[in-house]
Short mmCIF file of C-alpha atoms in Angstrom, two decimals:
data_model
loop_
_atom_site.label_atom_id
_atom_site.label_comp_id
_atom_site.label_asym_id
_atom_site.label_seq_id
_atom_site.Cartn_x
_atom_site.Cartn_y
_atom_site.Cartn_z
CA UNK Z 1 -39.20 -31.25 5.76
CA UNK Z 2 -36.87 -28.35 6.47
CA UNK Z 3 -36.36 -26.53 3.26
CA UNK Z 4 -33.55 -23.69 2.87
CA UNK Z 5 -34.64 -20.43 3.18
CA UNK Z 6 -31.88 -18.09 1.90
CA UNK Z 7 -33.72 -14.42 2.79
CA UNK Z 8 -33.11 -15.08 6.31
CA UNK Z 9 -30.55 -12.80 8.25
CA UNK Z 10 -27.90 -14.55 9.95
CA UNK Z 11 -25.93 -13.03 12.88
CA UNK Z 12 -22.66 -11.63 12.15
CA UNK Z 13 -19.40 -13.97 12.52
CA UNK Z 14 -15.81 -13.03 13.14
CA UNK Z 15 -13.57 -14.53 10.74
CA UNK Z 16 -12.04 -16.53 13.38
CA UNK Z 17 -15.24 -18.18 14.12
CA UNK Z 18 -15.10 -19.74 10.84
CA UNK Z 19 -13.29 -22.89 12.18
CA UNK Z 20 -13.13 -25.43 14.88
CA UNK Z 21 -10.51 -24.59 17.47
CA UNK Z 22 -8.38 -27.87 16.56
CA UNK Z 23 -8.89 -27.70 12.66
CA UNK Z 24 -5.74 -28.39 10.45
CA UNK Z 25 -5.63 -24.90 9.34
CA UNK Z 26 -5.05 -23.73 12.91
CA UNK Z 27 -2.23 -26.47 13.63
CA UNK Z 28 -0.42 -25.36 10.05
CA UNK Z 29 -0.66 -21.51 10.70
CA UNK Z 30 0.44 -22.29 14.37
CA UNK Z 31 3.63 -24.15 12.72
CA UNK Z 32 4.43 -21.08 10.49
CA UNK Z 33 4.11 -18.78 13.62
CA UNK Z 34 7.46 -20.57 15.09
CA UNK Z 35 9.23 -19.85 11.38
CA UNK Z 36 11.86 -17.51 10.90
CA UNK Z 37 11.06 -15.97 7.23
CA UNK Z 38 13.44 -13.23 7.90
CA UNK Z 39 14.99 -14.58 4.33
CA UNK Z 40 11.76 -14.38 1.83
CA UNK Z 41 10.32 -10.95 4.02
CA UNK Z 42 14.09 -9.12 2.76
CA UNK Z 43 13.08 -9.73 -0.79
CA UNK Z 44 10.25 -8.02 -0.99
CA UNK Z 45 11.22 -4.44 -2.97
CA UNK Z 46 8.42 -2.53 -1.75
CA UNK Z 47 8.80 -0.46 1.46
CA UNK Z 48 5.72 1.73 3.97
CA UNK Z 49 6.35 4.85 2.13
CA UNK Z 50 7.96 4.16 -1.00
CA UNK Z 51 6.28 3.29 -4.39
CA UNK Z 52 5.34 -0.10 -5.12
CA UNK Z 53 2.24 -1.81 -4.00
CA UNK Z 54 1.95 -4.11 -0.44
CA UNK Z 55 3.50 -7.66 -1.34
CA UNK Z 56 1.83 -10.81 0.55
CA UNK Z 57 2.83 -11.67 3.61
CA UNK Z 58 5.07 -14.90 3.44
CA UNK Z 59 3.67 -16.29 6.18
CA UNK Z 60 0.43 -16.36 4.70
CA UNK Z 61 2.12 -18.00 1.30
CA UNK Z 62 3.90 -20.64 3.57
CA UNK Z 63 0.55 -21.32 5.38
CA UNK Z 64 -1.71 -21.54 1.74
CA UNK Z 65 0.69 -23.78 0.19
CA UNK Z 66 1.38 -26.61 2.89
CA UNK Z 67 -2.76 -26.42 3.92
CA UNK Z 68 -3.83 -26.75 0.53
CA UNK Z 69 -1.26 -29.52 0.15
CA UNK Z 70 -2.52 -31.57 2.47
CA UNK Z 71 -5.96 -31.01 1.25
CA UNK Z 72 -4.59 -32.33 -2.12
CA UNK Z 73 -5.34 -29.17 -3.93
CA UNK Z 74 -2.32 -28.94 -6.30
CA UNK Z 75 -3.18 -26.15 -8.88
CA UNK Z 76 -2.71 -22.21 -8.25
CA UNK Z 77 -6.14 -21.32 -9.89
CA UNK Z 78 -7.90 -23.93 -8.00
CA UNK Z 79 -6.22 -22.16 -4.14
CA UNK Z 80 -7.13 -18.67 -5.65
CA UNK Z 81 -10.97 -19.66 -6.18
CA UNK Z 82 -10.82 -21.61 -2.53
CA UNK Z 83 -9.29 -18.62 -0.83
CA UNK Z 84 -12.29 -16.74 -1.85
CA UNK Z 85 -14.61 -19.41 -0.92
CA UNK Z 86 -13.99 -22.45 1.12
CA UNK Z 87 -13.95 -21.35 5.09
CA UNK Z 88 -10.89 -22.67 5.73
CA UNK Z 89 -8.84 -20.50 3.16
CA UNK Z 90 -10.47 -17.43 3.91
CA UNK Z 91 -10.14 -17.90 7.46
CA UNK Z 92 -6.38 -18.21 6.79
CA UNK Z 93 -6.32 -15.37 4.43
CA UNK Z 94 -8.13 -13.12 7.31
CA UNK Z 95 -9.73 -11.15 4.26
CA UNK Z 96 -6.19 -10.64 2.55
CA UNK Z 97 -7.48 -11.03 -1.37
CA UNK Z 98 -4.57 -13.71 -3.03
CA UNK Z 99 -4.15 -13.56 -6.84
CA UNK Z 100 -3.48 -17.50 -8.32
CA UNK Z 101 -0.45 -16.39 -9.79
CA UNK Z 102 1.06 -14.30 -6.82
CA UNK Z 103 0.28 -18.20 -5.47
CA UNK Z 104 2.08 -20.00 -7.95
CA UNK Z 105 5.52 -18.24 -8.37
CA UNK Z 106 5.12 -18.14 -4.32
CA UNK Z 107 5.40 -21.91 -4.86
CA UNK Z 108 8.72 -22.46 -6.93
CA UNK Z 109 10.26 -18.68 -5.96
CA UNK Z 110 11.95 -20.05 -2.71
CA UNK Z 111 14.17 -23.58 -3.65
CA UNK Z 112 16.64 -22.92 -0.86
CA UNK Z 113 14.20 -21.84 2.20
CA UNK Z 114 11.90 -25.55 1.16
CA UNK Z 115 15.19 -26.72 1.91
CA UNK Z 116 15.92 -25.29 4.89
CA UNK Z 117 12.19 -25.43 6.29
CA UNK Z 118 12.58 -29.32 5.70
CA UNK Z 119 15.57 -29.63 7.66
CA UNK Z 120 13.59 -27.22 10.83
CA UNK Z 121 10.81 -29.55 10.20
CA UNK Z 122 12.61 -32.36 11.56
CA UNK Z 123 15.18 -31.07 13.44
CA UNK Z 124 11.69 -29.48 15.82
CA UNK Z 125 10.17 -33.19 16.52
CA UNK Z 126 13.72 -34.31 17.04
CA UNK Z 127 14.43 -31.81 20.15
CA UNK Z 128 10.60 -32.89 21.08
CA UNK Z 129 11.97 -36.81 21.15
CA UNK Z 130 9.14 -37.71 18.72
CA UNK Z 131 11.87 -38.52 15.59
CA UNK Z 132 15.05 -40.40 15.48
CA UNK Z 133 17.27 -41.39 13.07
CA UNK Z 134 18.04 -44.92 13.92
CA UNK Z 135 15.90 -46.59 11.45
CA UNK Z 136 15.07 -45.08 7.76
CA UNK Z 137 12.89 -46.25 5.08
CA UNK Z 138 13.76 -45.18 1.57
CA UNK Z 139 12.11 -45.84 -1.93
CA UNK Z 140 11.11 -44.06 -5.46
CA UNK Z 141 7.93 -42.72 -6.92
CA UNK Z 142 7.86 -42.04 -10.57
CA UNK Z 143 5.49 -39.03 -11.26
CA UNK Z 144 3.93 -37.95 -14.51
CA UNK Z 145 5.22 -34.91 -15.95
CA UNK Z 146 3.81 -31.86 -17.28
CA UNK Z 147 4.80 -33.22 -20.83
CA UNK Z 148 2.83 -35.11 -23.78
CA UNK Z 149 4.73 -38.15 -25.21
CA UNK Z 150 3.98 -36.05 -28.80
CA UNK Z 151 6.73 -33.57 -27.49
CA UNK Z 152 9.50 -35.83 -27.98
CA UNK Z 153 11.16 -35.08 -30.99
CA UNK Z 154 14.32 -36.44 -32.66
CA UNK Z 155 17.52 -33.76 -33.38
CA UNK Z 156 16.13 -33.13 -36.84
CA UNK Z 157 13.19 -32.41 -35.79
CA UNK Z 158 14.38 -30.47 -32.83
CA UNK Z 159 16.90 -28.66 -34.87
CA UNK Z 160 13.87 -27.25 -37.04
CA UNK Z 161 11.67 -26.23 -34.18
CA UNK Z 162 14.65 -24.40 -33.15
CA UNK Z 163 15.03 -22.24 -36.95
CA UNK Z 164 11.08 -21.92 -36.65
CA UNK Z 165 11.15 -20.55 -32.98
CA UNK Z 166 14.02 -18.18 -33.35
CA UNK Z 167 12.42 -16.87 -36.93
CA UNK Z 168 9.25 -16.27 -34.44
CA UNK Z 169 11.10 -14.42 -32.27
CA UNK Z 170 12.57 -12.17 -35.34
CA UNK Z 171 9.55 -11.47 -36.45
CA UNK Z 172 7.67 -10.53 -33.75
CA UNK Z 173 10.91 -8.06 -32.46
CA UNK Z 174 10.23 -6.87 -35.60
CA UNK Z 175 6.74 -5.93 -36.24
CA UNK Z 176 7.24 -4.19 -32.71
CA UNK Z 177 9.98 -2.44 -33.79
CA UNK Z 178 7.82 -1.11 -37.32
CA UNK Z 179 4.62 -0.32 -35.33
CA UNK Z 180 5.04 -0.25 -31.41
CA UNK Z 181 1.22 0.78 -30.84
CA UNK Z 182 0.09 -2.64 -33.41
CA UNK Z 183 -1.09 -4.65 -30.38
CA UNK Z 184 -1.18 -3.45 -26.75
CA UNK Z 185 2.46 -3.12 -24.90
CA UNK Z 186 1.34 -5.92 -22.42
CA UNK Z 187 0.25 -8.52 -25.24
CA UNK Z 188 3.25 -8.03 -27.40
CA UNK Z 189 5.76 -8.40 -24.24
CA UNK Z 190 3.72 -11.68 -23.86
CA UNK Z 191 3.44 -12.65 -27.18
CA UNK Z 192 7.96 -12.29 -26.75
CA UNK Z 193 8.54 -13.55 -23.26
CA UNK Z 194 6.26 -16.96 -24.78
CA UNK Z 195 8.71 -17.27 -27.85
CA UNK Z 196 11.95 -16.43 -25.99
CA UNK Z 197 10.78 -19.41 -23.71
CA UNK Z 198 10.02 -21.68 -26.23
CA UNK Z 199 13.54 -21.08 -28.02
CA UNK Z 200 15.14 -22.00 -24.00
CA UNK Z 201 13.67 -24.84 -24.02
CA UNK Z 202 14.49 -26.07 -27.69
CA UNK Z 203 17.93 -25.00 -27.00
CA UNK Z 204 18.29 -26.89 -23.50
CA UNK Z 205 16.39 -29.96 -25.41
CA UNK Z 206 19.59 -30.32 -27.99
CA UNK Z 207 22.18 -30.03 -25.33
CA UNK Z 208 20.29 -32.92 -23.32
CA UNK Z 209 19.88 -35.11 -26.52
CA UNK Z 210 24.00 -36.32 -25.99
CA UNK Z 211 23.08 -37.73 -22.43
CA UNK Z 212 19.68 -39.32 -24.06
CA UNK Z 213 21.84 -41.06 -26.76
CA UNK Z 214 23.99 -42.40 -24.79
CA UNK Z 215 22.01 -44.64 -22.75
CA UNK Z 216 20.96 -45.80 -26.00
CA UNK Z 217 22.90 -48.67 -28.33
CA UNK Z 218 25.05 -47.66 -31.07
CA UNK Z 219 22.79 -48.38 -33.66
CA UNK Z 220 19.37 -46.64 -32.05
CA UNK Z 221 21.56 -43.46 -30.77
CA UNK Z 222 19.79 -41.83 -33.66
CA UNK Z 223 16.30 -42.52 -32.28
CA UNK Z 224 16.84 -40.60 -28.99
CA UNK Z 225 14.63 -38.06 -28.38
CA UNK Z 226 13.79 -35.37 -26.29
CA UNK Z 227 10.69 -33.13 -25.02
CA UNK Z 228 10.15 -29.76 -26.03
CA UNK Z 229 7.51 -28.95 -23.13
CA UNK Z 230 9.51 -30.28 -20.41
CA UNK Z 231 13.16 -31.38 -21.53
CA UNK Z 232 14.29 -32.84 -18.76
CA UNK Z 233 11.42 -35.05 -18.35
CA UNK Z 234 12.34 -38.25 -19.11
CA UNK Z 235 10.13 -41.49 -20.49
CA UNK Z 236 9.61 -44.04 -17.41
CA UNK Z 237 7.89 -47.15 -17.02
CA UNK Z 238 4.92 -46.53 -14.49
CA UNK Z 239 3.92 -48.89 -12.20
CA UNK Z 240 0.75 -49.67 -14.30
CA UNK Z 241 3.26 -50.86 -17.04
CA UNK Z 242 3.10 -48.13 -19.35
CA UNK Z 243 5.73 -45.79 -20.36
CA UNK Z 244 4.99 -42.18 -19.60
CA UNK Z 245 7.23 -38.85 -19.58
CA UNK Z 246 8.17 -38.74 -15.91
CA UNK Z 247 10.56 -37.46 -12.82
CA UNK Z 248 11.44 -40.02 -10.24
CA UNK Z 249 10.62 -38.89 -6.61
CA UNK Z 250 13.07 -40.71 -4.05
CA UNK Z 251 12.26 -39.94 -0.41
CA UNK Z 252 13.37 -41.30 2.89
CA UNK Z 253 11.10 -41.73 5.67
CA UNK Z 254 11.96 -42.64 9.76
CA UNK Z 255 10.32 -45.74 10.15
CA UNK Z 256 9.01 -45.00 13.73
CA UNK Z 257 6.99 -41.67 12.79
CA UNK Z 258 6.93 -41.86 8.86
CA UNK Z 259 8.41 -38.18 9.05
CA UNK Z 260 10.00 -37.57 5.40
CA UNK Z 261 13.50 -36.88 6.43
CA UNK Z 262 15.15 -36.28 2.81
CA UNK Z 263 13.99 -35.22 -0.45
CA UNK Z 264 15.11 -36.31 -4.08
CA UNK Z 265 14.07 -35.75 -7.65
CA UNK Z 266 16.32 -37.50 -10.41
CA UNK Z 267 15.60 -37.69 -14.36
CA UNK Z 268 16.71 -42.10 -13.95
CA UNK Z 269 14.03 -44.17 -14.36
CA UNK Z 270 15.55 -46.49 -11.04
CA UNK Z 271 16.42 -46.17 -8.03
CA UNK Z 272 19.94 -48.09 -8.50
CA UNK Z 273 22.72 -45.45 -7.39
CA UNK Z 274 20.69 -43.00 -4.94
CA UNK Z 275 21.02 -45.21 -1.57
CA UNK Z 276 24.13 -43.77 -0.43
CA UNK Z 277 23.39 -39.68 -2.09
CA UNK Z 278 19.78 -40.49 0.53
CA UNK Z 279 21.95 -41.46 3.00
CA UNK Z 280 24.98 -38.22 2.76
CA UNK Z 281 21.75 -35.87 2.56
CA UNK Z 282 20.18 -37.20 5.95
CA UNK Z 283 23.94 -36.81 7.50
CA UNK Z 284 24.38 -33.11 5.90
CA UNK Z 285 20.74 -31.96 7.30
CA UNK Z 286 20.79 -33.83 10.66
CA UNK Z 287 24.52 -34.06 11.44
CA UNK Z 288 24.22 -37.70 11.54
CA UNK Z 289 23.90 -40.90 9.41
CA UNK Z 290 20.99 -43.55 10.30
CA UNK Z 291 21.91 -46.73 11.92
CA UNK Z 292 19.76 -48.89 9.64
CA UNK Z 293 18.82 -48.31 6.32
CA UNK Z 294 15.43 -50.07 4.49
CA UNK Z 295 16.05 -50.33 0.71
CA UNK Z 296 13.96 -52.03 -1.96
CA UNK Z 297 15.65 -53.91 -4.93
CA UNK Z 298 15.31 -51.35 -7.20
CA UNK Z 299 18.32 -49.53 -4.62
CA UNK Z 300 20.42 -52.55 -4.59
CA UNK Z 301 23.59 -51.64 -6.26
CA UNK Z 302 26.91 -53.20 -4.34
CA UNK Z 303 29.05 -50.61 -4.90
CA UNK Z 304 26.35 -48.35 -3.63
CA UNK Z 305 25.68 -50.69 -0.57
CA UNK Z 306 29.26 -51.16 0.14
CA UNK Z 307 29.48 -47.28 0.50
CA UNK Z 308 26.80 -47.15 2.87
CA UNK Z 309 28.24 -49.62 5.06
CA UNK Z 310 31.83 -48.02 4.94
CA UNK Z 311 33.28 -47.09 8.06
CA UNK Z 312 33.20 -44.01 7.43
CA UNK Z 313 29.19 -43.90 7.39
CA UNK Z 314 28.45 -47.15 9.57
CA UNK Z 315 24.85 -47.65 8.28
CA UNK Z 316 23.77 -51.34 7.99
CA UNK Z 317 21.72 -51.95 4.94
CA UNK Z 318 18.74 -53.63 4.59
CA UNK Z 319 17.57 -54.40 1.16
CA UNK Z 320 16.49 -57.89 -0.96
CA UNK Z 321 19.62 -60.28 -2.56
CA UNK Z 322 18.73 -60.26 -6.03
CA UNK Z 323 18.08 -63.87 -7.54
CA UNK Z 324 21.35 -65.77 -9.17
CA UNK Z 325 21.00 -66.62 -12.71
CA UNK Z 326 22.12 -70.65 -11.64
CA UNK Z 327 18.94 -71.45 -9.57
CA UNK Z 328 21.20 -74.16 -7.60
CA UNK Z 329 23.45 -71.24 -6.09
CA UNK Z 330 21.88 -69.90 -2.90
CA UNK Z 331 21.47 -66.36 -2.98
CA UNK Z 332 22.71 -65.71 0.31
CA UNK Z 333 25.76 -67.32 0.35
CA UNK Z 334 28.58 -64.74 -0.11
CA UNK Z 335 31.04 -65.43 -3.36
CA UNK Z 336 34.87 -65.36 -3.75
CA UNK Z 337 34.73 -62.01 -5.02
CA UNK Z 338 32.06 -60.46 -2.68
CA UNK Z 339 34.37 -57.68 -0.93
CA UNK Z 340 33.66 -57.73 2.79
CA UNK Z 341 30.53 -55.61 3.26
CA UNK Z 342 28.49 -57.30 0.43
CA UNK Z 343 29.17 -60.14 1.94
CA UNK Z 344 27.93 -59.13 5.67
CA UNK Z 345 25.00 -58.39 3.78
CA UNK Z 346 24.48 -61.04 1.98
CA UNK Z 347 24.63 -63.22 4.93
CA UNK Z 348 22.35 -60.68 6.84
CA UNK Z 349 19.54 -60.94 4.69
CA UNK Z 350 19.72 -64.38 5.20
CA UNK Z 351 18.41 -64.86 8.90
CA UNK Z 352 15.29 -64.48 9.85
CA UNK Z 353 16.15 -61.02 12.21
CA UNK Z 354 16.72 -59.27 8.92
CA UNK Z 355 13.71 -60.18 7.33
CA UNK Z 356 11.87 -59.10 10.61
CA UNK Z 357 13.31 -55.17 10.51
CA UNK Z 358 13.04 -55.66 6.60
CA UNK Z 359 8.97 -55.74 7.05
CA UNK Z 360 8.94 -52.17 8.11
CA UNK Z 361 10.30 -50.93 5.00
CA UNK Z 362 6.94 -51.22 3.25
CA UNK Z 363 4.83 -50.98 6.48
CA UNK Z 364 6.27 -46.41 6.48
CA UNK Z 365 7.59 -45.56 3.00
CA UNK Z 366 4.70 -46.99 0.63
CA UNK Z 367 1.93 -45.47 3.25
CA UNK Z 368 3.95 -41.93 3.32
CA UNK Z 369 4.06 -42.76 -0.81
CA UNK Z 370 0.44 -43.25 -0.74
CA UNK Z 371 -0.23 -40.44 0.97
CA UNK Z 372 1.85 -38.50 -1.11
CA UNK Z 373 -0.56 -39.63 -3.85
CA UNK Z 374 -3.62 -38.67 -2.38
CA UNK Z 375 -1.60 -35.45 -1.91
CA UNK Z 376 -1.04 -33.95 -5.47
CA UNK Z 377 1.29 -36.19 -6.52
CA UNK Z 378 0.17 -38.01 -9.32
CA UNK Z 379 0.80 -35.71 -12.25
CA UNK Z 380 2.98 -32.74 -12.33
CA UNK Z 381 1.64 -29.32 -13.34
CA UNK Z 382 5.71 -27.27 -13.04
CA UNK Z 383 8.48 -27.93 -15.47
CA UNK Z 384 12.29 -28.71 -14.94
CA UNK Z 385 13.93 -30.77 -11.88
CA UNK Z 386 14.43 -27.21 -10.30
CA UNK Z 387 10.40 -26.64 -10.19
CA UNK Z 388 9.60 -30.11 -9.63
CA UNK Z 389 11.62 -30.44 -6.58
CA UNK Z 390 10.14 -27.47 -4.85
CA UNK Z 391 6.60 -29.06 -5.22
CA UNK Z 392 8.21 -32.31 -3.93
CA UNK Z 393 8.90 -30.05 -0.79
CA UNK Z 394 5.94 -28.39 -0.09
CA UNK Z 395 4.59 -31.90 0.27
CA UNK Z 396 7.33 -33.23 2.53
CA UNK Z 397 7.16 -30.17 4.59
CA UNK Z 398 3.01 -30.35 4.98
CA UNK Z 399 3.54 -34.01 5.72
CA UNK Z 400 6.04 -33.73 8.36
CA UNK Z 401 3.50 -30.80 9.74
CA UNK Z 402 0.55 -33.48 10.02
CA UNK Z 403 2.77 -36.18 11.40
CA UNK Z 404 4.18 -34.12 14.27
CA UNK Z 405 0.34 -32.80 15.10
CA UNK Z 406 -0.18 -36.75 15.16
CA UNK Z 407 2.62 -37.33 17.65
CA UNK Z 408 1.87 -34.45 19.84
CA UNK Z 409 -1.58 -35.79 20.20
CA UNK Z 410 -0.53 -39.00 20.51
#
């Protein structure tokens, strides 16, 4: 048998023997060599000779982030211990030390570059000819929030958290105030900061309570409630059939390379209403609107698919006919009021060509969604649509990374 012996002396290693020359690491610093980070390098305050400490490099944020993402390694804490331990982290760190939370405010600090490095993401395989936008696949994933369902609280209730929170927030100003040496500076500005937050986030749960009643009937507009973890988390059905505080993730995917080409995160629990806003984002990143669009029925809205197939955007929707109450109609037989695009539709879906390109919707969105699952995104550990969707990009981004490695190869 061999059995470890751990006093032997093993020969010294570079840190860039660490890893295989074509290991995923390599391929997602080699894509953040080719960024431009010009905009997150300007913020850093600290200058070579002048007081403040060095900040991280952002390459080396951009590069942690989108690796451990495709590794499905969602929390900060969990990348800080990795960085220190697992080969591949440390041989991207190149024996910089990374501090978890450095790593997590890294992750939600930069909303507008994610949205810009999705765009470049693309935009790169498309001047390779390895993406077009002929064809795209869209549906929703709803994802569990960082929220327990005991957080949702009626106005009453919400309206008395608020009196305790702010009477917190007295107090603790005030026993500051009588004895500023009581506890240590750092754990009373903590102590603060934590009930300052708390009284946001009461405050933003009672201005969102009007838009929560009204989706509600007259009669229950009294039982609408509201979190006061996460307020604009919203209670969804899940696929399993339970209801769950969630966000709804809608992303659109080109059906020849699966490459996520737009990014959405909505507080609806459906998807009716967000074909054509999919559609206007792919146009606004890409200068262009696809040809063919692959909906599900939870998109099929006919204003909404009339829009799409305006003129103006020429896309030719694919998505199911719903079925007519009378079971005698047939479903794809336009009506008297159909208005002329609904019915060019309607009639579409009908032949057997339509059903043919329809089979690809599920065939690229629900693998990119699976993947997406067996990326991190299953339950949410940020707050707010804000935080949420810069999560949602990190993943789109360090998908579209692995897909154009794929094509390359390929």
């Amino acid at each position: 048998m061999r059995s470890p012996d751990r006093q032997q002396v093993l020969p010294a290693m570079s840190v860039d023997g660490l890893l295989d020359t074509d290991h995923q690491a390599r391929v997602v610093w080699e894509f953040c060599l080719g960024l431009d980070l010009s905009a997150l390098s300007n913020r850093i305050r600290s200058r070579e000779g002048g007081p403040g400490r060095a900040a991280l490099d952002p390459r080396l944020g951009v590069a942690l982030w989108l690796y451990a993402t495709l590794e499905g390694v969602g929390s900060a804490r969990a990348r800080g211990i990795l960085c220190m331990h697992h080969n591949a982290f440390r041989w991207l760190c190149g024996g910089v030390s990374v501090n978890y939370h450095t790593l997590a405010d890294f992750r939600t600090d930069h909303p507008e570059f994610l949205d810009r490095l999705l765009t470049h993401s693309v935009a790169v395989l498309r001047e390779q000819d390895l993406v077009d936008l002929n064809r795209v696949a869209l549906d929703g994933v709803r994802v569990r929030a960082s929220a327990g369902a005991a957080s949702f609280r009626r106005k009453p209730a919400l309206e008395e958290c608020l009196a305790e929170a702010r009477a917190q927030v007295a107090r603790l100003k005030a026993e500051t105030d009588e004895d500023p040496s009581a506890p240590s500076r750092r754990h009373a500005a903590a102590r603060g900061r934590a009930a300052r937050e708390r009284v946001a986030r009461l405050q933003q749960a009672l201005k969102r309570l009007p838009e929560l009643e009204a989706k509600k009937a007259r009669a229950e507009r009294d039982k609408a409630r509201c979190s006061t973890t996460d307020p604009e988390a919203t209670v969804m059905k899940m696929a399993d059939g339970g209801f769950r505080p969630a966000y709804n993730v809608e992303l659109g995917a080109e059906c020849g390379s699966q490459v996520i080409v737009a990014v959405e995160v909505t507080t609806n629990g459906t998807d009716s209403g967000q074909l054509t806003p999919l559609v206007d984002q792919t146009r606004a990143r890409y200068g262009r609107y696809p040809r063919e669009v692959l909906a599900d029925g939870g998109f099929v809205n006919l204003s909404d698919i009339a829009a799409a197939e305006d003129v103006s955007r020429g896309c030719t929707v694919y998505a199911p006919v719903p079925e007519p109450k009378d079971p005698t109609r047939d479903r794809y037989q336009p009506l008297a009021t159909d208005p002329p695009a609904i019915r060019r539709w309607r009639t579409r879906m009908g032949t057997e060509a339509a059903q043919d390109v329809y089979r690809h919707r599920a065939a690229t969105i629900e693998c990119v969604n699976a993947q997406a699952r067996n990326r991190t995104l299953v339950r949410l550990l940020v707050r707010g649509v804000e935080k949420v969707k810069s999560v949602v990009m990190w993943l789109a981004v360090a998908h579209n990374v692995a897909c154009g490695a794929r094509l390359r190869a390929a």
